[in-house]
Tab-separated table of C-alpha atoms and ligand atoms in Angstrom:
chain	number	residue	atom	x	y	z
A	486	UNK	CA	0.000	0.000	0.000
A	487	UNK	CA	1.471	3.191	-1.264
A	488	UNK	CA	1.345	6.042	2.080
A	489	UNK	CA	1.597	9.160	1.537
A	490	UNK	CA	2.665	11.013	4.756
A	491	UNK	CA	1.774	14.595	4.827
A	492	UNK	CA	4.724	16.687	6.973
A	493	UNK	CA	3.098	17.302	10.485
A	494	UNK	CA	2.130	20.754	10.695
A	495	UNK	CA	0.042	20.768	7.596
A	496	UNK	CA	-2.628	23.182	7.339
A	497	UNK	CA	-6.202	21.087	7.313
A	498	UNK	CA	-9.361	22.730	6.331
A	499	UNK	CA	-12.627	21.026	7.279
A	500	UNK	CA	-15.783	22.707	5.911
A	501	UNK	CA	-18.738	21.493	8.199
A	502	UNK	CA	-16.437	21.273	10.841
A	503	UNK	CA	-18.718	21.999	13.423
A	504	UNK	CA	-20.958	19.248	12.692
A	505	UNK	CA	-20.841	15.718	14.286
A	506	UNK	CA	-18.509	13.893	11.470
A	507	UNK	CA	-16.351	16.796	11.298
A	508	UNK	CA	-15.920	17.443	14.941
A	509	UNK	CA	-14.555	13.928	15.356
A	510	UNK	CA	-11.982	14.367	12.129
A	511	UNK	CA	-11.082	17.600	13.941
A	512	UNK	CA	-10.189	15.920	17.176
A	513	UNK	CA	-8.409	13.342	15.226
A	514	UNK	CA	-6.060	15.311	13.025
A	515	UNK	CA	-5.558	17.446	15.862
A	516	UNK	CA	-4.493	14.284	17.968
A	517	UNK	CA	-1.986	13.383	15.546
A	518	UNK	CA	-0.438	16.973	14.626
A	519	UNK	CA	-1.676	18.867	12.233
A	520	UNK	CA	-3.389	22.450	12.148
A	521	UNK	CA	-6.769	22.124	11.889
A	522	UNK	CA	-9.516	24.876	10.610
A	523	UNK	CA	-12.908	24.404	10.823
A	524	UNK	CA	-15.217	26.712	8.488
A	525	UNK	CA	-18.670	26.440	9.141
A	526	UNK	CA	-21.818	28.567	9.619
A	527	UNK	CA	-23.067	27.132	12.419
A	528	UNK	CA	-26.495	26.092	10.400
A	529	UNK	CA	-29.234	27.222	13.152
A	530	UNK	CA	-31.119	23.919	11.911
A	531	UNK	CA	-28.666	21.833	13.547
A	532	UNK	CA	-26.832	23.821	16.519
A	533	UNK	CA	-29.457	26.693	16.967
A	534	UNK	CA	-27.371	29.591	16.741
A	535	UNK	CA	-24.619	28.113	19.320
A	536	UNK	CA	-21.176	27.158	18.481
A	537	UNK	CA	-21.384	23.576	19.965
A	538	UNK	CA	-19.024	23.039	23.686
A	539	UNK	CA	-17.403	20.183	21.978
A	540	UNK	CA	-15.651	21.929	19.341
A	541	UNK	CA	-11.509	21.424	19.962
A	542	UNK	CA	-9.828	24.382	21.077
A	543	UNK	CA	-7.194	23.854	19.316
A	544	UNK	CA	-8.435	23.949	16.062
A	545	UNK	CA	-9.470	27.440	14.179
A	546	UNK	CA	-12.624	27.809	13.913
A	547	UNK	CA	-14.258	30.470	11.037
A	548	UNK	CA	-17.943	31.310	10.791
A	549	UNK	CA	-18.683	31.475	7.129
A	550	UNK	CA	-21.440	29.508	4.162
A	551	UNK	CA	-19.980	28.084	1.163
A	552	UNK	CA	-21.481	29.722	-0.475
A	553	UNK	CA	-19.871	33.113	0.202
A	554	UNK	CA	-16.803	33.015	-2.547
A	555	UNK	CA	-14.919	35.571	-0.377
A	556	UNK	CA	-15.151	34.020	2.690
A	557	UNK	CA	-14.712	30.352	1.696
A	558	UNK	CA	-11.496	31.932	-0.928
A	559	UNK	CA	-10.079	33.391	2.777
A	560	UNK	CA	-9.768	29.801	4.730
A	561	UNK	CA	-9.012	28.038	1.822
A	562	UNK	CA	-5.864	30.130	0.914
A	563	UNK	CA	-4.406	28.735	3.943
A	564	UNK	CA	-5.162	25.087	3.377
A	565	UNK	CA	-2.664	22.452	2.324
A	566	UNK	CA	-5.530	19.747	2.355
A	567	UNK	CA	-9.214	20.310	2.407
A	568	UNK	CA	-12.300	17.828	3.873
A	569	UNK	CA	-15.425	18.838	2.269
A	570	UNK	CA	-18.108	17.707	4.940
A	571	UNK	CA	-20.085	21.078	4.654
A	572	UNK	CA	-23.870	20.192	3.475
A	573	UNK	CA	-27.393	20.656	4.554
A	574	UNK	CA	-28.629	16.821	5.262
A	575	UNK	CA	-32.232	16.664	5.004
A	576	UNK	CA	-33.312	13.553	2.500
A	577	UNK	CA	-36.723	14.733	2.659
A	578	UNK	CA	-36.671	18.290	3.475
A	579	UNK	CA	-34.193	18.949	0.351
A	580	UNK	CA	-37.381	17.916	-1.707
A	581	UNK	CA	-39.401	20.939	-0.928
A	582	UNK	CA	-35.904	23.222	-0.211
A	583	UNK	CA	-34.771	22.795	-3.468
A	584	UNK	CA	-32.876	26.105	-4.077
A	585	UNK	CA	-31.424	26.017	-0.691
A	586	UNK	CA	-29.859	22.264	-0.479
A	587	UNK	CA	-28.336	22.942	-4.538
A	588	UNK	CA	-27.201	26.466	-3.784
A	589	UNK	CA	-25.237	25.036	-0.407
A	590	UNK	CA	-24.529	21.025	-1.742
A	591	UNK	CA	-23.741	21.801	-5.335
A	592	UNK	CA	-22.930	25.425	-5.245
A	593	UNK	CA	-20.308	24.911	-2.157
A	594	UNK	CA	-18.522	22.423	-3.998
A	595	UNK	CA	-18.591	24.950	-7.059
A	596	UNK	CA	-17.264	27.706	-5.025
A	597	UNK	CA	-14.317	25.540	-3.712
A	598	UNK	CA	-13.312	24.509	-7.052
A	599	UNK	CA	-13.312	27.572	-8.133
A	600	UNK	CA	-11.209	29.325	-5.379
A	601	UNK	CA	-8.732	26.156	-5.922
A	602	UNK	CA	-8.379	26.671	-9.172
A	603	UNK	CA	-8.286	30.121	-9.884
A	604	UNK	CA	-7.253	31.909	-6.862
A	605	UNK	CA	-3.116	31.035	-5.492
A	606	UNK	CA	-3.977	27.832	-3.452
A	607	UNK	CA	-1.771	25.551	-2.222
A	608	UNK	CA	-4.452	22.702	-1.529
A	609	UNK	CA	-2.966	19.086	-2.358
A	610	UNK	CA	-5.846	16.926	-1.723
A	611	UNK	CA	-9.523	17.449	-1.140
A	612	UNK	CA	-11.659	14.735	0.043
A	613	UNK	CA	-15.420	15.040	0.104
A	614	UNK	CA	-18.580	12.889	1.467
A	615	UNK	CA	-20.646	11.485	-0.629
A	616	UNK	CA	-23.565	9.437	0.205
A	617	UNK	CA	-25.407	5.922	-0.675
A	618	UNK	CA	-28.465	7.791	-1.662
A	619	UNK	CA	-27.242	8.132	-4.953
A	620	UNK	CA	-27.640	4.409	-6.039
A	621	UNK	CA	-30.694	4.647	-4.896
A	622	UNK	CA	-32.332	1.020	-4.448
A	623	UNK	CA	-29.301	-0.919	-3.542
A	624	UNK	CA	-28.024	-4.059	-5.328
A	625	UNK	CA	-30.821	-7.517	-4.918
A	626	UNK	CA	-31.253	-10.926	-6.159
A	627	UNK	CA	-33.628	-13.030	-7.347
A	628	UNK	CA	-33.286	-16.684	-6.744
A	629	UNK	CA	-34.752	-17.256	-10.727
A	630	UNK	CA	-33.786	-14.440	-12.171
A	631	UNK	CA	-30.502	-13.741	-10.418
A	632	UNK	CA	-28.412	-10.096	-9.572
A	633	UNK	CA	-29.906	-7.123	-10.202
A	634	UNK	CA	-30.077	-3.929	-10.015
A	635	UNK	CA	-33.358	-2.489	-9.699
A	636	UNK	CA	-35.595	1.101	-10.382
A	637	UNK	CA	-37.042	2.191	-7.231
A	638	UNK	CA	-40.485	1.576	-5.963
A	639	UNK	CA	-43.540	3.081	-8.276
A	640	UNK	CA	-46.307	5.266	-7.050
A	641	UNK	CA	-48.835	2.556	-8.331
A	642	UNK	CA	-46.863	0.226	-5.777
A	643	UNK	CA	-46.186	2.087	-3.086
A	644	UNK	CA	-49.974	3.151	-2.547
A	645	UNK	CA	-50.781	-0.243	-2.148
A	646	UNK	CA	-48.073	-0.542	0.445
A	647	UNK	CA	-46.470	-3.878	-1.558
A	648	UNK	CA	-43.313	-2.322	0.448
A	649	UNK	CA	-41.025	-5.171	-0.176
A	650	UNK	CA	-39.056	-4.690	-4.091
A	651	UNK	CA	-40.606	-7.847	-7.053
A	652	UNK	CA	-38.288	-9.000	-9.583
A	653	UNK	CA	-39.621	-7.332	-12.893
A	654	UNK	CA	-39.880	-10.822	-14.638
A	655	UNK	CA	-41.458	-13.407	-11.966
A	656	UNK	CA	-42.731	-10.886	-9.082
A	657	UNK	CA	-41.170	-12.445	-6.721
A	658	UNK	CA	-39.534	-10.662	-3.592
A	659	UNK	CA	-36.050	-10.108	-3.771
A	660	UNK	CA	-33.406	-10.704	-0.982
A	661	UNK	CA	-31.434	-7.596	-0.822
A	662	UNK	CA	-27.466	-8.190	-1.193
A	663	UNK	CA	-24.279	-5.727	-0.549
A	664	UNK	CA	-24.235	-2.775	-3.128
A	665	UNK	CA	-20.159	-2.515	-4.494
A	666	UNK	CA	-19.756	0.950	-6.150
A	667	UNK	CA	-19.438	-0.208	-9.553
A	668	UNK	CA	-23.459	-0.552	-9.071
A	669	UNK	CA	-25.568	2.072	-11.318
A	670	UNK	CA	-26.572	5.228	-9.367
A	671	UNK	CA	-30.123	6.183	-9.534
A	672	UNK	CA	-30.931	9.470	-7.555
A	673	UNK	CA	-33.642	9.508	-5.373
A	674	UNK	CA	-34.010	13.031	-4.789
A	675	UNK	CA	-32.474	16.089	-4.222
A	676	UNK	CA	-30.250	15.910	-1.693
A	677	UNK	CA	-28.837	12.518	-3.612
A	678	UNK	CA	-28.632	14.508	-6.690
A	679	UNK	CA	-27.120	16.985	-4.599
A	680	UNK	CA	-23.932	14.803	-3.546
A	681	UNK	CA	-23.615	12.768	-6.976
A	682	UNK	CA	-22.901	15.945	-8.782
A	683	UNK	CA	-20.888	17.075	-6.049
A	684	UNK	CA	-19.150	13.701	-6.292
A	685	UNK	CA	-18.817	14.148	-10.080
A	686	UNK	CA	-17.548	17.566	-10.182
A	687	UNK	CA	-14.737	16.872	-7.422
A	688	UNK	CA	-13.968	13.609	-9.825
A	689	UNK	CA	-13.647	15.439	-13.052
A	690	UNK	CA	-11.721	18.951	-11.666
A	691	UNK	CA	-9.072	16.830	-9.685
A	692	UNK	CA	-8.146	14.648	-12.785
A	693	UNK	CA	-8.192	17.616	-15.027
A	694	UNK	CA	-5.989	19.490	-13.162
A	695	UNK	CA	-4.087	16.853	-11.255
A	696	UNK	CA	-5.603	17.634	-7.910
A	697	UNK	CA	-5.320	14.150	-5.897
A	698	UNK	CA	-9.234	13.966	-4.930
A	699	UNK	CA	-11.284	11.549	-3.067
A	700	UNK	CA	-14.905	10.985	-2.584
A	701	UNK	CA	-16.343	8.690	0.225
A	702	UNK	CA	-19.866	7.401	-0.400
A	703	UNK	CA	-20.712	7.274	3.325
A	704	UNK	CA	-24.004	4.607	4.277
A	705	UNK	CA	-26.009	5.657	7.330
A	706	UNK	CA	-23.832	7.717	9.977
A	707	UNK	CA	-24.582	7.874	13.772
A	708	UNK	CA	-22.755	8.889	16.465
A	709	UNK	CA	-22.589	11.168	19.635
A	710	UNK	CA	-22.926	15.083	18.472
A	711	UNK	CA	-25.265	14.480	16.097
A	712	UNK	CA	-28.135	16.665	16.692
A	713	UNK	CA	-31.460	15.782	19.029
A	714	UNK	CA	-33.273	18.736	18.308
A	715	UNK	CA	-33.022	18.917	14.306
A	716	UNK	CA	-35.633	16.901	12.967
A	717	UNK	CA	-34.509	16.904	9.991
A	718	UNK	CA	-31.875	14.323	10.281
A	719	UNK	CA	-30.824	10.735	10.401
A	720	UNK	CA	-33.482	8.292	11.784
A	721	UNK	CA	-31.488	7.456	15.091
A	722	UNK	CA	-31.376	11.102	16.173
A	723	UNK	CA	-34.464	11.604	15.463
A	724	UNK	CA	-35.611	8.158	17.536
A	725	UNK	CA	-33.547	9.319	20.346
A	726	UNK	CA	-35.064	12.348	20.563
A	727	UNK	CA	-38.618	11.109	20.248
A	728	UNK	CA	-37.932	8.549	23.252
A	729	UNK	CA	-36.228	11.276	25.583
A	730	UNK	CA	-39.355	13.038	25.220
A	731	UNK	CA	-41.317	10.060	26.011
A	732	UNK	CA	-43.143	9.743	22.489
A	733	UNK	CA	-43.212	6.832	20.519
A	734	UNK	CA	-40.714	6.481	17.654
A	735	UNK	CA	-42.522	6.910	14.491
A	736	UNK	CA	-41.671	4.300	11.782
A	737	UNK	CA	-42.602	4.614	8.634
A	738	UNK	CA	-43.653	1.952	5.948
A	739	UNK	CA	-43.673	-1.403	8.107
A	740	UNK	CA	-40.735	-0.764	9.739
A	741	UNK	CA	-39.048	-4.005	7.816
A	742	UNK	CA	-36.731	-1.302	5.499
A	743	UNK	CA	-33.098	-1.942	6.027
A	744	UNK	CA	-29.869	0.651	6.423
A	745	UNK	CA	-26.561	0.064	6.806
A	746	UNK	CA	-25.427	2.135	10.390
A	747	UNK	CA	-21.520	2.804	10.930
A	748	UNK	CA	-20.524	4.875	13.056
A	749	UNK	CA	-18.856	8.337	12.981
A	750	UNK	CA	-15.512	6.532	14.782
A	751	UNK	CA	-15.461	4.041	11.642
A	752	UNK	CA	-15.893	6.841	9.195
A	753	UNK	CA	-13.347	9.293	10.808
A	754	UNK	CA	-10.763	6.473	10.406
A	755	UNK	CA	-11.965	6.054	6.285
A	756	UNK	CA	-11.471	10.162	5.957
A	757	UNK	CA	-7.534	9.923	7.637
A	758	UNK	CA	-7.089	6.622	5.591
A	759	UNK	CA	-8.248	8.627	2.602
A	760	UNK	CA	-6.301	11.602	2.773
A	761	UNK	CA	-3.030	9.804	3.827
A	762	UNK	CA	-2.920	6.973	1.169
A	763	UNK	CA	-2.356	7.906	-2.167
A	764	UNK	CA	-3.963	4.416	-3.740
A	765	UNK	CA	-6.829	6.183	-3.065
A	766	UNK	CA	-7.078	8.886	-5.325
A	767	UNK	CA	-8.997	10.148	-8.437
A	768	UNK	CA	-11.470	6.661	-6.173
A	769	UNK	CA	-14.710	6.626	-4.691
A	770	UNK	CA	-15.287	4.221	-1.511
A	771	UNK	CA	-18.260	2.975	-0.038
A	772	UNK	CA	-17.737	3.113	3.717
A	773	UNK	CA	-20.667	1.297	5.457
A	774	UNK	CA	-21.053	-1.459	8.283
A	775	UNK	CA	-21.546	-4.002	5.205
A	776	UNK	CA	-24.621	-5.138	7.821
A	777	UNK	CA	-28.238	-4.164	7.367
A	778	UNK	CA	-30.603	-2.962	10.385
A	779	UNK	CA	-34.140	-3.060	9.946
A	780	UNK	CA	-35.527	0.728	11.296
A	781	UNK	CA	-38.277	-1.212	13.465
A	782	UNK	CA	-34.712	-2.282	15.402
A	783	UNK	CA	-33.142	0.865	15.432
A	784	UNK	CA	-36.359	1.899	17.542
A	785	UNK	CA	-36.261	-1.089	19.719
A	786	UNK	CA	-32.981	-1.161	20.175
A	787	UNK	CA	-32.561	2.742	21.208
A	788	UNK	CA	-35.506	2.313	23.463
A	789	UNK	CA	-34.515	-1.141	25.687
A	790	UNK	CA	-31.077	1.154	25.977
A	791	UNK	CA	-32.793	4.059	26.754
A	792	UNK	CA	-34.855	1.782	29.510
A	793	UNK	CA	-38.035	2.950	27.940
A	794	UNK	CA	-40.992	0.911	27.936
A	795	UNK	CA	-42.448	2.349	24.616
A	796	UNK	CA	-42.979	0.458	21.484
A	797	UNK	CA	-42.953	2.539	17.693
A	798	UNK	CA	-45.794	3.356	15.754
A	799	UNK	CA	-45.265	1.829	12.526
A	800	UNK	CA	-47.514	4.110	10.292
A	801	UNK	CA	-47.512	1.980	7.023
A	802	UNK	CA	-47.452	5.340	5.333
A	803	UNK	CA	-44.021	5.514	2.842
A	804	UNK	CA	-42.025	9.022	2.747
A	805	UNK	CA	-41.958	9.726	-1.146
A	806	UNK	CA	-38.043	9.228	-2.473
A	807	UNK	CA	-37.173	6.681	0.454
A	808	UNK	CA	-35.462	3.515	-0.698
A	809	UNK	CA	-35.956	0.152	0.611
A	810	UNK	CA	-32.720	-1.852	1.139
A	811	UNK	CA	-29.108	-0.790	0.839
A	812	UNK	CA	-26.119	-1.892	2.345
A	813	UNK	CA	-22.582	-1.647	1.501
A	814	UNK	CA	-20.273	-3.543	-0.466
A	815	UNK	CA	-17.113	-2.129	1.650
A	816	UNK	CA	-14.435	-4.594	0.229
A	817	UNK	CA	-12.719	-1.942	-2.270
A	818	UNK	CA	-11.738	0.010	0.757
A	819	UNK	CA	-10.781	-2.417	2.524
A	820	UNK	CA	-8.540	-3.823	0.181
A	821	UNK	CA	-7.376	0.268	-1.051
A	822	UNK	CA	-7.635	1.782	2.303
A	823	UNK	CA	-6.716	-0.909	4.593
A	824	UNK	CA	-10.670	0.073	6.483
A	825	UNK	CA	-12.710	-2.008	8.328
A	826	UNK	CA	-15.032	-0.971	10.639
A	827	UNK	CA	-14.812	-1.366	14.241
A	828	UNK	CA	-17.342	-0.688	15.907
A	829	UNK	CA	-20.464	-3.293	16.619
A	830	UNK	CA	-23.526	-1.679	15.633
A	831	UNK	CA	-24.681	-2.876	19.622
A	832	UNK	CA	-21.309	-0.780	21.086
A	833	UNK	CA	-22.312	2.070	19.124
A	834	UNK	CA	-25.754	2.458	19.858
A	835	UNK	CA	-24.636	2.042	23.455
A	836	UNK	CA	-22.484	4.683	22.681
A	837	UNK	CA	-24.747	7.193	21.626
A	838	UNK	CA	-27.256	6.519	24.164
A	839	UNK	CA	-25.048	7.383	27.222
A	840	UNK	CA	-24.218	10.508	25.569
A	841	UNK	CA	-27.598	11.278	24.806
A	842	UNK	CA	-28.230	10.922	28.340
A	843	UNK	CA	-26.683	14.399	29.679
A	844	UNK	CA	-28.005	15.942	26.239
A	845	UNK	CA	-30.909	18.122	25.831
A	846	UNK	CA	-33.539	16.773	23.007
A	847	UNK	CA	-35.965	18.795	21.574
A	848	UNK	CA	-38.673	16.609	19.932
A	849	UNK	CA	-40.125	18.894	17.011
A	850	UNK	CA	-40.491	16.014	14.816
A	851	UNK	CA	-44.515	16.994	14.123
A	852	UNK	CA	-43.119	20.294	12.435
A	853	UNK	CA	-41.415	17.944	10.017
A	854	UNK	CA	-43.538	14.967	9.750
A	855	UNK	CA	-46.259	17.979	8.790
A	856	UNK	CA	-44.172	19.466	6.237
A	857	UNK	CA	-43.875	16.597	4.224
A	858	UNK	CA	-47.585	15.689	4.561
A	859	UNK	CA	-48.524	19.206	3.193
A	860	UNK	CA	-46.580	19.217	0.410
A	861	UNK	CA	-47.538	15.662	-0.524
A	862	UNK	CA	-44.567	13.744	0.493
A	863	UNK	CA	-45.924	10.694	1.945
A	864	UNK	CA	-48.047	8.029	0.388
A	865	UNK	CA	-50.624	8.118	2.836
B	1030	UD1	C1	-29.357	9.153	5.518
B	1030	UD1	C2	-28.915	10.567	5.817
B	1030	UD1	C3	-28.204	11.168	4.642
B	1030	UD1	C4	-27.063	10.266	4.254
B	1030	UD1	C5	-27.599	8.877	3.989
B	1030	UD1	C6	-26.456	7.939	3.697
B	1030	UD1	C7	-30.160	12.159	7.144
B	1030	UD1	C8	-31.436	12.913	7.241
B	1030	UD1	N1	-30.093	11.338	6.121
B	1030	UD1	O1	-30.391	9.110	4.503
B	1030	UD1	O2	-27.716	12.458	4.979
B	1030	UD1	O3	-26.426	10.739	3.102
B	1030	UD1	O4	-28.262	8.403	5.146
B	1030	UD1	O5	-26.878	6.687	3.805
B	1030	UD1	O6	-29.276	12.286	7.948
B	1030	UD1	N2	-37.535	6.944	9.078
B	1030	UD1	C9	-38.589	6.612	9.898
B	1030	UD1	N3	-38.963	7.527	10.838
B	1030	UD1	C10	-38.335	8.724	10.999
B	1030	UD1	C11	-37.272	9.047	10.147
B	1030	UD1	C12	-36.889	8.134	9.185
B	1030	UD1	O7	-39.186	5.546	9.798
B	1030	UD1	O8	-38.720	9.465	11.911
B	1030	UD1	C13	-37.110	5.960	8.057
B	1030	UD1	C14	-37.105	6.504	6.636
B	1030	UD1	O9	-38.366	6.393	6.054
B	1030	UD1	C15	-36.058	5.605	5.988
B	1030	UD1	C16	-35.076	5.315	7.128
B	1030	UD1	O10	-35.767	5.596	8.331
B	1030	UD1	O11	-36.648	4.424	5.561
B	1030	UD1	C17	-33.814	6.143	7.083
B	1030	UD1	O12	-34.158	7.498	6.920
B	1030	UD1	P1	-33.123	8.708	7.167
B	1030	UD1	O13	-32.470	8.574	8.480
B	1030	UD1	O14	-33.862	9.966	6.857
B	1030	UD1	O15	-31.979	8.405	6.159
B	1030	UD1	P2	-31.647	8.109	4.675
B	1030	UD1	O16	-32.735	8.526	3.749
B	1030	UD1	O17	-31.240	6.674	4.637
């Protein structure tokens, strides 16, 4: 495996620093030398106008939106490697935000292209998360008909709540199996759009000029920091929060659709991997658990840890967009980045519950779960 090993000291710019992934890459570049700045506009969505008490005090820390040119061009002059985490992260609110989540998800990316290329930069890698969304439905198989890879879910299905995904030739169900990267992406919405043409525009700039540039497609992230009061995020921070408050988890289809959960430990170790091996670049990587959860479980599992005595309520309503299945195929970086996960999806949920513990939650899932109602969002 060929390393490359950045001098100590280097300059490391992490857009979305502030956020839960980023906070944990800051504390581990920080941990093992190098300068860290964070630049971040503290998104009042997710930290409600407060810069969050866990951010490192070691590391620099700049208030500023991608997509401000000027103020993006001032942190990234100083950079000799930049993370692109900075994003706005709502699968179904980007549906009805559509300006917003392209202006900030395909626009930042723009902005820091263009400031690398055009402006005096010194920047000698950039690595950026990506996510699974973009394949959409992952990979399946049919026991007749064999692999496939399959379109997602019609309306004239989904109404009739046939949740499970048919082969195409004999109907029936098929048993979901890891999705490599080499499978087709089919976006499923706007944010997914969003971070494919992100992915693509990192791809194409850093082989054009010679920029080494790696994207991570990251499966379903969890981890302490990530926010209980933004109900527009991942399903286990939104659980959480819905449990602290004493309110039942709300679960959507039958509560029998699968993610892949890894936690933010696992994927801070893929992000150092990625910047410090050069094998990786010009690559994408799929960095999941490579082990599906059903979401009924997640709510189960987060409540027996929380000691709650409160079961879900599985609404056999679908959320339009959602996919059904996907988990990763996570041998390529394994084999390229020398990754593996580490964490038991059982230690990490354990994990995230004791932090939650001392945390305030918020539960204004309603507000959301209203939105998408409104504007027609859920098959109900
Ligand atoms: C999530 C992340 C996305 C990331 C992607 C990578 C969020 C909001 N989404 O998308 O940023 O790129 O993983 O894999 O952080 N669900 C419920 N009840 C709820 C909320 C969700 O049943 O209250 C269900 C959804 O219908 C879906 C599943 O849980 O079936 C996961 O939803 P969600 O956490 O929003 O994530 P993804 O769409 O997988």
């Amino acid at each position: 495996m060929q390393r490359r090993t950045f001098l100590i000291k280097q300059r490391v710019l992490i857009t979305g620093g502030a956020g839960f992934i980023g906070s944990f890459l800051t504390d581990a570049l920080i941990e093992k030398g190098y300068n860290v700045s964070i630049f971040d506009n503290l998104e009042k969505q997710v930290h409600h106008g407060k810069k969050p008490p866990y951010i490192n005090k070691k590391a620099t820390l700049v208030r500023g939106d991608v997509r401000s040119y000027d103020s993006l061009k001032r942190a990234v002059l100083d950079a000799d490697i930049v993370f692109h985490l900075a994003a706005r992260v709502g699968v179904g609110q980007a549906n009805y935000q559509i300006k917003d989540y392209v202006d900030t998800n395909i626009g930042g990316m723009a902005n820091l292209l263009d400031i690398i290329v055009n402006e005096k930069t010194k920047v000698k890698k950039i690595i950026m998360t990506s996510s699974m969304t973009s394949y959409g439905e992952g990979m399946y198989s049919c026991s007749k008909h064999g692999k496939q890879k399959i379109r997602m879910r019609p309306d004239s299905q989904m109404i009739t709540k046939q949740w499970e995904l048919l082969c195409p030739t004999c109907k029936e169900i098929l048993t979901p199996i890891p999705t490599p990267e080499s499978a087709e992406l089919q976006d499923n919405g706007i944010y997914s759009i969003g971070k494919h043409v992100q992915e693509q525009l990192l791809l194409f700039i850093g082989k054009m000029y010679r920029i080494p540039v790696v994207s991570l497609r990251l499966f379903n992230v969890y981890g302490p920091r990530q926010s209980l009061s933004n109900p527009y995020t991942g399903v286990a921070a939104i659980f959480i929060s819905r449990l602290k408050n004493n309110r039942q988890p709300i679960v959507f289809e039958d509560g029998g659709q699968t993610r892949d959960f890894v936690s933010v430990h696992d994927v801070v170790n893929a992000l150092l991997l990625a910047m410090e091996n050069a094998d990786a670049d010009y690559s994408v990587f799929n960095i999941g658990s490579g082990k599906p959860t059903s979401v009924k479980t997640i709510a189960t599992t987060l409540a027996k840890l929380l000691k709650k005595d409160i079961t879900p309520s599985i609404t056999n309503d679908g959320r339009k967009g959602d996919i059904r299945h996907c988990f990763a195929d996570a041998s390529k970086a394994e084999k390229i980045l020398g990754w593996k996960p580490h964490v038991s999806f059982e230690e990490g949920m354990k994990e995230v519950v004791s932090w939650s513990e001392k945390e305030d939650a918020r539960d204004i899932f309603e507000r959301a779960a209203g939105e998408l109602s409104e504007k027609k969002l859920m098959y109900e």
